[in-house]
Coordinates of C-alpha atoms in Angstrom, one line a residue:
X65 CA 78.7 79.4 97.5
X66 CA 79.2 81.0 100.8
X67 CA 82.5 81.0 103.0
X68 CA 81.9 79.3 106.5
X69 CA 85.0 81.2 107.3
X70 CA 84.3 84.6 108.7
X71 CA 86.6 87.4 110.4
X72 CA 86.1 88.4 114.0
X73 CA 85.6 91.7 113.2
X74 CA 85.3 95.2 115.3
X75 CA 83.5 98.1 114.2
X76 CA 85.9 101.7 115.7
X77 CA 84.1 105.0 116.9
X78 CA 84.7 106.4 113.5
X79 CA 82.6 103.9 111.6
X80 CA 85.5 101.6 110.0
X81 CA 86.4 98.1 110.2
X82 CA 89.4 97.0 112.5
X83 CA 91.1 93.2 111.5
X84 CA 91.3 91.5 114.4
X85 CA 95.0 90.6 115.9
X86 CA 95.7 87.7 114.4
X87 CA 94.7 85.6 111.8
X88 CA 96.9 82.5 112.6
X89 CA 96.0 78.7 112.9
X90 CA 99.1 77.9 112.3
X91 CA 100.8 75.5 115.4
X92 CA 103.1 76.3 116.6
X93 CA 101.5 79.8 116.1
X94 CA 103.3 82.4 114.0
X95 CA 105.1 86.0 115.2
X96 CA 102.8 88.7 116.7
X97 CA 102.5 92.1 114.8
X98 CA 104.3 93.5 118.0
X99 CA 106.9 91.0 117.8
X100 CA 110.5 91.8 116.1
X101 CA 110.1 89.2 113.6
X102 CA 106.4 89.8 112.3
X103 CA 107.5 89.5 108.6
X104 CA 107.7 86.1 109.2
X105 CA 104.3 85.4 109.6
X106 CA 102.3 83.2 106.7
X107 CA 100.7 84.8 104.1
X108 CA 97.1 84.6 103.9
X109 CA 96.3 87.3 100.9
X110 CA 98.7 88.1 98.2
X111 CA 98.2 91.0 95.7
X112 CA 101.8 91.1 94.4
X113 CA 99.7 92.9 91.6
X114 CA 98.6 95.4 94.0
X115 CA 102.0 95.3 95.5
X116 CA 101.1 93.7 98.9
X117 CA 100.5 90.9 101.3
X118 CA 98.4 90.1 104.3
X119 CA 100.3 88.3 107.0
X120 CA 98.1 86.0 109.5
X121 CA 99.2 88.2 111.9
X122 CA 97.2 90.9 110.3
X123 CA 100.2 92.9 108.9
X124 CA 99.6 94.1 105.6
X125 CA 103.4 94.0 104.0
X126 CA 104.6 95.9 101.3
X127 CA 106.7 95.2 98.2
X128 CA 109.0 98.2 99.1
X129 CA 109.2 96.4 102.9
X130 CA 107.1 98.8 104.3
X131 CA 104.0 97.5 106.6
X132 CA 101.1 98.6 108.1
X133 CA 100.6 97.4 111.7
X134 CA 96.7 96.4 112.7
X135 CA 96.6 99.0 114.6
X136 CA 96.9 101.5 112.6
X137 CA 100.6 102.6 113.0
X138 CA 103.2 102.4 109.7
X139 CA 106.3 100.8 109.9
X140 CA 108.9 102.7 106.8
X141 CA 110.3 100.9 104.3
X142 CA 113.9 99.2 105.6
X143 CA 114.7 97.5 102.9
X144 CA 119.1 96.6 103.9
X145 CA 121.4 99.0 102.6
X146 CA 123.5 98.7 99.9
X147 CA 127.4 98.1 100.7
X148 CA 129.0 101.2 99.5
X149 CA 132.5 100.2 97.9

């Protein structure tokens, strides 16, 4: 059976496959990638085998709390410190 859902897609110079912004139906819609709170976008794809999520904001979000913008750029792990006593 075939998906009627398909990605709007864009192919880059270099041959690969870039995920568009967003992926969000959601209303009211969720965070932007750019946006301080992006984490809090709604998971469309989880691998917590894999160790990872897809956000509908096209984040792909890491068990260690690392992410990887659609863009292209990496965001490091910043998973809160703990309290030293």
């Amino acid at each position: 059976m075939e998906s009627s859902h398909q990605l709007d897609t864009a192919t880059t110079p270099t041959g690969t496959t870039q995920m568009p912004d967003s992926l969000c139906t959601h209303t009211p819609t969720c965070p932007t990638a750019t946006s301080s709170d992006r984490e809090a976008a709604q998971v469309v794809a989880a691998h917590p085998e894999q160790g990872w999520s897809l956000l509908c904001n096209s984040v792909l979000l890491f068990e260690d709390t690392g992410e990887l913008l659609p863009d292209g750029q990496i965001v490091a792990p910043h998973r809160p410190v703990a309290a030293m006593a």
